[in-house]
């Protein structure tokens, strides 16, 4: 289904860096090994944390003779970055660090990451790859509605767009009516923001009486939060664009670690810069391609703060089958949840993305929902708030009851636990200009 989109208008034409993006696998593995050996030597010599961790594991840089030896190295965790706040894991002196980014630190000490000039240049190359994969050229207008500042989203895409030579609009988030006005007046063709904000922009366009064909948008790269194919369909239908997923995290480099191609069949990991693994989150053992587990990255080109086997806590899978697009880098599945935002309700592991997929399968609802978890009489209760459309809210009570029942049964079938479903009027659930807040957990555990 293309929702009337002019595919020829948005069909991407080129690669940004074909030599690397389509590199034969044997050459790519040789390059990865050279870069892995170099970074292992570098962190051992310059970062006391890694020297100590390697010694405790009984492994020296000279022991890394193949890519398979990667599993001999210790993991790095978010707590390790917090414990070495702010500069303890930096591998270059401060005089070579040209920029720092940091997390909010709302759950503890912030994570501080630093970039050398070469790091910034590499990062721009990777986001340029993502933009070109979405069909962008130097003639395009890239509207960046990710947050700027210490968050890596805005500046990450910004530098890639400028490297490409596209006209770049550094909007950041918020003031959505103004965003819509400028997208229309300045002829924005590529939108970069979180997927939930893209849907909110579509809602505001409707309120303003602006049709999608009044804008020149042709594609978007959306990330920084989990989303489903059903949400992709909503975005593509409401904005009339091709919507691609982009992945990244500050600890590794920011947006551009991986990005979908127009085949929409997983995100190509930029393996000439990052070595991905999937591990069993309980045992730490590597899992084969196709199996679901925790995503782990080793950076092999970063200078400022390289990370060795960084445990992302994101749940995904890797696929190594050839992609019709011609890119040879492995693909990672869209993020299915996180090991550390997983809810345990009555002993059952629950990911918000599971509920999103279940309720959207039923249809007749808006893609906005909220999970409210509480504990009553020592039993966990999960209530799912779901927005319905304007057309449905004025429908007969019996039809609303039937819809509520269908949603509840679908979620209960998916999760294997009972839930309560509450249908709410359009725009009841608070909108986000960044990452959507999906869970309110009232339990005192």
Coordinates of C-alpha atoms in Angstrom, one line a residue:
X1 CA 0.0 0.0 0.0
X2 CA 1.5 3.4 -0.9
X3 CA -1.4 5.7 0.2
X4 CA -1.2 7.5 -3.1
X5 CA 2.5 8.5 -2.6
X6 CA 4.3 9.3 -5.8
X7 CA 7.0 6.6 -5.4
X8 CA 9.1 7.9 -8.3
X9 CA 9.3 11.3 -6.6
X10 CA 10.8 9.8 -3.4
X11 CA 12.8 6.9 -4.7
X12 CA 16.4 7.2 -3.5
X13 CA 19.0 7.2 -6.3
X14 CA 22.4 6.8 -4.7
X15 CA 24.7 5.8 -1.8
X16 CA 26.7 8.4 0.0
X17 CA 29.8 6.2 0.4
X18 CA 29.3 3.1 -1.9
X19 CA 32.9 1.8 -1.3
X20 CA 32.2 1.3 2.3
X21 CA 28.4 0.7 2.4
X22 CA 28.7 -2.0 -0.3
X23 CA 32.1 -3.4 0.7
X24 CA 32.5 -7.2 0.1
X25 CA 32.1 -9.0 3.4
X26 CA 35.7 -10.4 3.4
X27 CA 37.2 -7.0 3.0
X28 CA 34.9 -5.5 5.6
X29 CA 35.9 -8.2 8.2
X30 CA 39.6 -7.5 7.4
X31 CA 39.0 -3.7 8.0
X32 CA 37.1 -4.4 11.2
X33 CA 39.9 -6.6 12.6
X34 CA 42.5 -3.9 11.9
X35 CA 40.4 -1.2 13.5
X36 CA 39.5 -3.5 16.5
X37 CA 43.1 -4.3 17.2
X38 CA 44.0 -0.7 17.1
X39 CA 41.3 0.5 19.4
X40 CA 41.9 -2.3 21.9
X41 CA 45.6 -1.3 22.1
X42 CA 44.6 2.4 22.4
X43 CA 42.2 2.0 25.3
X44 CA 44.5 -0.4 27.1
X45 CA 47.3 2.2 27.0
X46 CA 45.3 5.3 27.7
X47 CA 42.2 4.4 29.8
X48 CA 42.9 3.0 33.3
X49 CA 39.4 1.5 33.5
X50 CA 40.0 -0.7 30.5
X51 CA 43.5 -1.7 31.5
X52 CA 42.1 -2.9 34.8
X53 CA 39.1 -4.6 33.2
X54 CA 41.3 -6.4 30.6
X55 CA 43.7 -7.5 33.2
X56 CA 40.9 -8.9 35.4
X57 CA 39.7 -10.9 32.4
X58 CA 43.2 -12.1 31.7
X59 CA 43.3 -10.7 28.2
X60 CA 45.9 -8.5 26.5
X61 CA 45.7 -6.4 23.3
X62 CA 48.0 -8.9 21.6
X63 CA 45.5 -11.7 22.3
X64 CA 43.0 -10.3 19.7
X65 CA 44.0 -12.2 16.6
X66 CA 40.6 -12.5 15.0
X67 CA 37.1 -11.0 15.2
X68 CA 36.0 -14.1 17.1
X69 CA 38.3 -13.0 20.0
X70 CA 36.0 -10.0 20.6
X71 CA 34.0 -12.1 23.0
X72 CA 37.1 -12.4 25.3
X73 CA 36.9 -8.7 26.1
X74 CA 34.9 -7.4 29.0
X75 CA 31.6 -5.6 28.7
X76 CA 31.1 -1.9 29.3
X77 CA 27.9 -0.7 31.0
X78 CA 26.1 2.6 31.5
X79 CA 27.0 2.3 35.2
X80 CA 30.7 2.2 34.2
X81 CA 30.3 5.5 32.4
X82 CA 28.5 6.9 35.4
X83 CA 31.1 5.6 37.8
X84 CA 33.9 7.3 35.8
X85 CA 32.0 10.6 35.5
X86 CA 32.8 12.9 33.9
X87 CA 36.0 12.2 31.9
X88 CA 37.3 8.9 33.3
X89 CA 36.7 6.9 30.1
X90 CA 38.1 9.5 27.7
X91 CA 41.0 8.2 25.6
X92 CA 42.2 11.6 24.4
X93 CA 43.4 14.6 26.4
X94 CA 40.9 17.4 26.8
X95 CA 42.8 19.6 24.3
X96 CA 41.7 17.3 21.5
X97 CA 38.1 17.1 22.6
X98 CA 36.1 19.7 20.5
X99 CA 32.6 18.9 21.8
X100 CA 30.8 17.1 24.7
X101 CA 27.3 15.8 24.9
X102 CA 25.6 14.5 28.0
X103 CA 22.5 12.6 29.1
X104 CA 19.9 14.3 31.4
X105 CA 21.1 12.4 34.4
X106 CA 17.5 12.0 35.7
X107 CA 18.2 8.4 36.9
X108 CA 21.7 9.1 38.4
X109 CA 24.9 10.8 37.3
X110 CA 24.7 12.0 33.6
X111 CA 26.6 10.2 30.9
X112 CA 29.2 12.5 29.4
X113 CA 30.7 11.7 26.0
X114 CA 33.4 13.6 24.1
X115 CA 34.2 13.9 20.4
X116 CA 37.5 14.8 18.6
X117 CA 37.4 16.6 15.2
X118 CA 37.7 13.2 13.5
X119 CA 34.8 11.9 15.6
X120 CA 32.6 14.8 14.5
X121 CA 33.7 14.2 10.9
X122 CA 32.9 10.5 11.1
X123 CA 29.5 11.1 12.7
X124 CA 28.6 13.6 9.9
X125 CA 29.5 10.9 7.3
X126 CA 27.2 8.4 9.0
X127 CA 24.2 10.7 9.2
X128 CA 24.8 11.8 5.6
X129 CA 24.5 8.1 4.7
X130 CA 21.2 7.9 6.4
X131 CA 19.9 11.0 4.7
X132 CA 21.0 9.8 1.2
X133 CA 19.4 6.4 1.9
X134 CA 16.1 8.3 2.4
X135 CA 16.6 10.0 -0.9
X136 CA 18.1 13.3 0.1
X137 CA 20.5 15.2 -2.2
X138 CA 22.1 18.6 -2.0
X139 CA 19.0 20.1 -3.5
X140 CA 16.9 19.0 -0.5
X141 CA 15.7 21.0 2.5
X142 CA 16.3 19.0 5.7
X143 CA 14.0 20.1 8.6
X144 CA 15.7 18.9 11.9
X145 CA 13.1 18.8 14.7
X146 CA 15.2 16.7 17.1
X147 CA 16.2 18.5 20.2
X148 CA 19.5 20.4 20.0
X149 CA 21.9 21.1 22.9
X150 CA 23.4 18.3 25.0
X151 CA 21.0 15.7 23.3
X152 CA 22.8 14.2 20.3
X153 CA 19.8 14.0 18.0
X154 CA 19.7 17.5 16.6
X155 CA 23.3 18.2 16.0
X156 CA 24.0 14.7 14.7
X157 CA 21.6 15.0 11.8
X158 CA 22.4 18.7 11.4
X159 CA 26.1 18.0 10.5
X160 CA 25.2 15.2 8.2
X161 CA 22.7 17.4 6.3
X162 CA 25.3 20.2 5.9
X163 CA 28.0 17.7 4.8
X164 CA 25.6 16.5 2.1
X165 CA 25.2 20.1 1.0
X166 CA 21.4 20.2 1.7
X167 CA 19.7 23.3 3.0
X168 CA 19.5 22.6 6.8
X169 CA 16.8 24.1 9.1
X170 CA 17.8 23.7 12.7
X171 CA 14.3 23.9 14.2
X172 CA 14.8 21.7 17.3
X173 CA 11.5 20.6 19.0
X174 CA 8.4 22.6 20.1
X175 CA 6.4 25.5 18.7
X176 CA 4.7 23.1 16.3
X177 CA 2.5 25.5 14.5
X178 CA 5.6 27.5 13.6
X179 CA 7.3 24.4 12.5
X180 CA 4.4 23.6 10.1
X181 CA 4.4 27.1 8.8
X182 CA 8.1 27.1 8.1
X183 CA 8.0 23.6 6.5
X184 CA 5.4 24.9 4.1
X185 CA 7.0 28.3 3.4
X186 CA 10.6 27.0 3.2
X187 CA 9.8 23.9 1.2
X188 CA 11.1 21.3 3.6
X189 CA 11.5 17.9 1.9
X190 CA 13.1 15.7 4.6
X191 CA 11.8 15.6 8.2
X192 CA 14.0 14.4 11.0
X193 CA 12.4 13.9 14.5
X194 CA 11.0 11.3 16.8
X195 CA 8.1 9.3 15.2
X196 CA 5.6 10.3 17.9
X197 CA 6.4 14.0 17.1
X198 CA 5.9 13.4 13.4
X199 CA 2.4 12.2 14.2
X200 CA 1.8 15.2 16.4
X201 CA 3.0 17.5 13.5
X202 CA 0.4 15.7 11.3
X203 CA -2.3 16.5 13.9
X204 CA -1.4 20.1 14.1
X205 CA -1.4 20.4 10.3
X206 CA -4.9 19.1 10.4
X207 CA -5.9 21.6 13.0
X208 CA -4.4 24.4 10.9
X209 CA -6.3 23.2 7.8
X210 CA -3.0 22.4 6.0
X211 CA -3.2 19.4 3.6
X212 CA -0.2 17.1 3.2
X213 CA 0.1 18.0 -0.5
X214 CA 0.6 21.7 0.5
X215 CA 4.0 20.6 1.9
X216 CA 7.0 19.4 -0.2
X217 CA 7.9 16.6 2.3
X218 CA 9.0 13.4 0.6
X219 CA 10.7 11.4 3.3
X220 CA 11.6 11.3 7.0
X221 CA 14.2 9.7 9.2
X222 CA 12.7 9.0 12.7
X223 CA 14.3 7.5 15.8
X224 CA 15.2 8.0 19.5
X225 CA 12.2 5.9 20.6
X226 CA 10.7 2.5 19.8
X227 CA 8.0 2.5 17.1
X228 CA 6.1 -0.1 15.1
X229 CA 5.3 -0.7 11.5
X230 CA 1.7 0.3 12.2
X231 CA 3.0 3.7 13.4
X232 CA 5.1 3.9 10.2
X233 CA 2.0 3.4 8.2
X234 CA 0.2 6.1 10.1
X235 CA 3.0 8.6 9.5
X236 CA 3.3 7.7 5.8
X237 CA -0.4 8.1 5.3
X238 CA -0.8 11.3 7.2
X239 CA 2.3 13.1 5.9
X240 CA 2.5 11.4 2.4
X241 CA 6.1 10.5 2.9
X242 CA 8.5 7.5 3.1
X243 CA 9.3 7.0 6.8
X244 CA 12.6 5.3 7.7
X245 CA 14.0 4.3 11.1
X246 CA 17.4 5.6 12.3
X247 CA 19.1 4.3 15.4
X248 CA 21.8 5.6 17.6
X249 CA 22.8 6.3 21.2
X250 CA 25.0 8.9 22.8
X251 CA 27.3 6.3 24.4
X252 CA 28.2 4.9 20.9
X253 CA 28.1 8.1 18.8
X254 CA 24.5 9.3 18.5
X255 CA 22.1 9.0 15.5
X256 CA 23.7 7.2 12.5
X257 CA 24.8 4.0 14.2
X258 CA 22.3 2.3 11.9
X259 CA 19.6 3.3 9.5
X260 CA 17.0 1.7 7.3
X261 CA 17.2 1.6 3.5
X262 CA 14.1 1.9 1.4
X263 CA 13.6 -1.9 1.6
X264 CA 12.4 -1.3 5.1
X265 CA 13.7 -4.7 6.2
X266 CA 15.9 -3.8 9.2
X267 CA 18.5 -1.1 9.8
X268 CA 21.9 -1.5 8.3
X269 CA 24.5 -1.2 11.0
X270 CA 27.5 0.9 9.9
X271 CA 29.9 -2.0 10.4
X272 CA 33.0 -0.2 9.3
X273 CA 32.6 1.9 12.4
X274 CA 30.8 -0.4 14.9
X275 CA 30.9 -4.1 15.5
X276 CA 27.4 -5.3 16.7
X277 CA 26.7 -8.4 18.8
X278 CA 23.5 -9.9 20.2
X279 CA 23.8 -11.5 23.6
X280 CA 21.6 -13.3 26.0
X281 CA 21.0 -10.6 28.6
X282 CA 21.1 -13.1 31.4
X283 CA 24.2 -15.1 30.5
X284 CA 26.1 -12.6 28.4
X285 CA 26.7 -15.3 25.8
X286 CA 26.6 -14.5 22.1
X287 CA 23.4 -15.4 20.2
X288 CA 23.3 -16.4 16.4
X289 CA 21.8 -14.3 13.7
X290 CA 18.0 -14.0 13.8
X291 CA 17.8 -14.6 17.6
X292 CA 16.4 -11.9 19.8
X293 CA 18.6 -10.6 22.6
X294 CA 20.5 -7.5 23.9
X295 CA 22.3 -5.4 21.4
X296 CA 26.0 -4.7 22.1
X297 CA 28.4 -2.4 20.2
X298 CA 32.1 -1.9 20.0
X299 CA 33.2 1.3 18.5
X300 CA 36.3 0.8 16.2
X301 CA 36.9 4.3 14.9
X302 CA 36.0 6.6 17.8
X303 CA 38.8 8.6 19.3
X304 CA 37.4 10.7 22.2
X305 CA 35.6 7.9 24.1
X306 CA 35.7 4.5 22.4
X307 CA 33.5 1.9 24.1
X308 CA 34.3 -1.9 24.1
X309 CA 31.3 -4.2 24.1
X310 CA 28.8 -1.6 25.3
X311 CA 25.6 -3.2 26.6
X312 CA 22.9 -1.0 25.2
X313 CA 20.0 -2.7 27.0
X314 CA 18.0 -2.5 23.7
X315 CA 16.4 -5.7 22.5
X316 CA 16.9 -6.5 18.9
X317 CA 18.2 -9.2 16.5
X318 CA 20.8 -9.2 13.7
X319 CA 20.2 -10.5 10.1
X320 CA 23.1 -11.2 7.8
X321 CA 21.2 -12.2 4.6
X322 CA 22.0 -10.0 1.6
X323 CA 19.7 -7.0 1.2
X324 CA 18.3 -6.1 -2.2
X325 CA 19.5 -2.5 -1.8
X326 CA 23.1 -3.7 -2.4
X327 CA 24.4 -2.6 1.0
X328 CA 26.5 -5.4 2.6
X329 CA 26.3 -4.3 6.2
X330 CA 24.2 -6.5 8.6
X331 CA 20.8 -5.4 9.5
X332 CA 19.4 -5.0 13.0
X333 CA 15.7 -5.5 13.8
X334 CA 13.7 -2.5 14.9
X335 CA 14.2 -2.1 18.7
X336 CA 11.6 -4.3 20.4
X337 CA 12.0 -2.9 23.9
X338 CA 14.7 -2.5 26.6
X339 CA 15.9 -4.8 29.3
X340 CA 15.8 -2.0 31.7
X341 CA 12.4 -0.4 30.9
X342 CA 10.7 -3.8 30.8
X343 CA 7.8 -4.0 33.1
X344 CA 7.2 -7.1 35.2
X345 CA 3.5 -7.4 35.9
X346 CA 2.4 -10.4 37.9
X347 CA 5.7 -12.1 36.9
X348 CA 5.2 -11.5 33.2
X349 CA 7.7 -9.5 31.2
X350 CA 5.9 -6.7 29.4
X351 CA 7.3 -4.3 26.8
X352 CA 5.3 -1.2 25.8
X353 CA 6.0 -2.0 22.2
X354 CA 4.2 -5.3 22.5
X355 CA 1.0 -3.5 23.7
X356 CA 1.4 -0.9 20.9
X357 CA 1.5 -3.6 18.2
X358 CA -1.5 -5.4 19.8
X359 CA -3.8 -2.4 20.1
X360 CA -2.9 -1.1 16.6
X361 CA -3.8 -4.5 15.1
X362 CA -7.3 -3.9 16.2
X363 CA -7.4 -0.5 14.4
X364 CA -10.1 2.3 14.9
X365 CA -7.8 4.0 17.4
X366 CA -5.2 6.7 17.3
X367 CA -1.6 5.7 17.8
X368 CA -1.4 7.4 21.2
X369 CA -1.6 5.3 24.4
X370 CA -0.5 5.3 28.0
X371 CA 0.2 2.4 30.3
X372 CA -0.8 2.9 34.0
X373 CA 0.5 0.3 36.4
X374 CA -0.7 0.1 40.0
X375 CA -0.7 -2.4 42.8
X376 CA -4.0 -3.0 44.7
X377 CA -4.5 -5.7 47.3
X378 CA -0.9 -6.9 46.6
X379 CA -1.8 -7.5 43.0
X380 CA -0.4 -5.6 40.0
X381 CA -2.9 -4.0 37.7
X382 CA -2.3 -2.7 34.2
X383 CA -4.6 -0.2 32.7
X384 CA -4.1 0.7 29.0
X385 CA -5.5 4.1 28.0
X386 CA -6.2 4.3 24.3
X387 CA -7.2 7.3 22.3
X388 CA -10.0 6.7 19.8
X389 CA -10.8 8.8 16.8
X390 CA -13.3 11.6 16.6
X391 CA -15.6 9.5 14.4
X392 CA -15.6 6.6 17.0
X393 CA -16.1 8.7 20.2
X394 CA -19.6 9.8 19.1
X395 CA -20.6 6.3 18.1
X396 CA -23.1 4.0 19.9
X397 CA -22.2 2.8 23.3
X398 CA -22.4 -0.8 22.2
X399 CA -19.8 -0.2 19.4
X400 CA -17.5 1.4 21.9
X401 CA -17.9 -1.5 24.3
X402 CA -17.2 -3.9 21.4
X403 CA -14.0 -1.9 20.5
X404 CA -12.8 -1.9 24.1
X405 CA -13.4 -5.6 24.4
X406 CA -11.5 -6.3 21.1
X407 CA -8.5 -4.3 22.3
X408 CA -8.5 -6.0 25.7
X409 CA -8.7 -9.5 24.2
X410 CA -5.9 -8.8 21.7
X411 CA -3.6 -7.4 24.4
X412 CA -4.5 -10.3 26.8
X413 CA -3.7 -12.8 24.1
X414 CA -0.4 -11.1 23.4
X415 CA 0.7 -10.8 27.0
X416 CA -1.0 -13.7 28.7
X417 CA -2.3 -11.5 31.6
X418 CA -5.6 -9.7 32.2
X419 CA -5.6 -5.9 31.6
X420 CA -8.1 -3.1 31.8
X421 CA -8.7 -0.9 28.8
X422 CA -9.9 2.7 29.0
X423 CA -11.0 4.4 25.8
X424 CA -10.3 8.2 26.0
X425 CA -11.2 11.1 23.8
X426 CA -8.8 12.4 21.2
X427 CA -5.9 14.5 22.6
X428 CA -6.5 13.3 26.1
X429 CA -3.0 11.8 26.3
X430 CA -0.2 14.3 26.6
X431 CA 1.8 14.8 23.5
X432 CA 5.6 14.8 23.4
X433 CA 8.0 17.0 21.5
X434 CA 10.7 14.5 22.2
X435 CA 10.5 10.9 23.4
X436 CA 6.9 9.9 24.1
X437 CA 6.1 9.0 27.8
X438 CA 4.3 5.6 27.6
X439 CA 4.3 4.4 31.2
X440 CA 3.2 5.7 34.6
X441 CA 4.2 3.2 37.2
X442 CA 2.5 3.9 40.5
X443 CA 3.7 0.8 42.3
X444 CA 5.8 1.1 45.4
X445 CA 8.0 -2.0 44.9

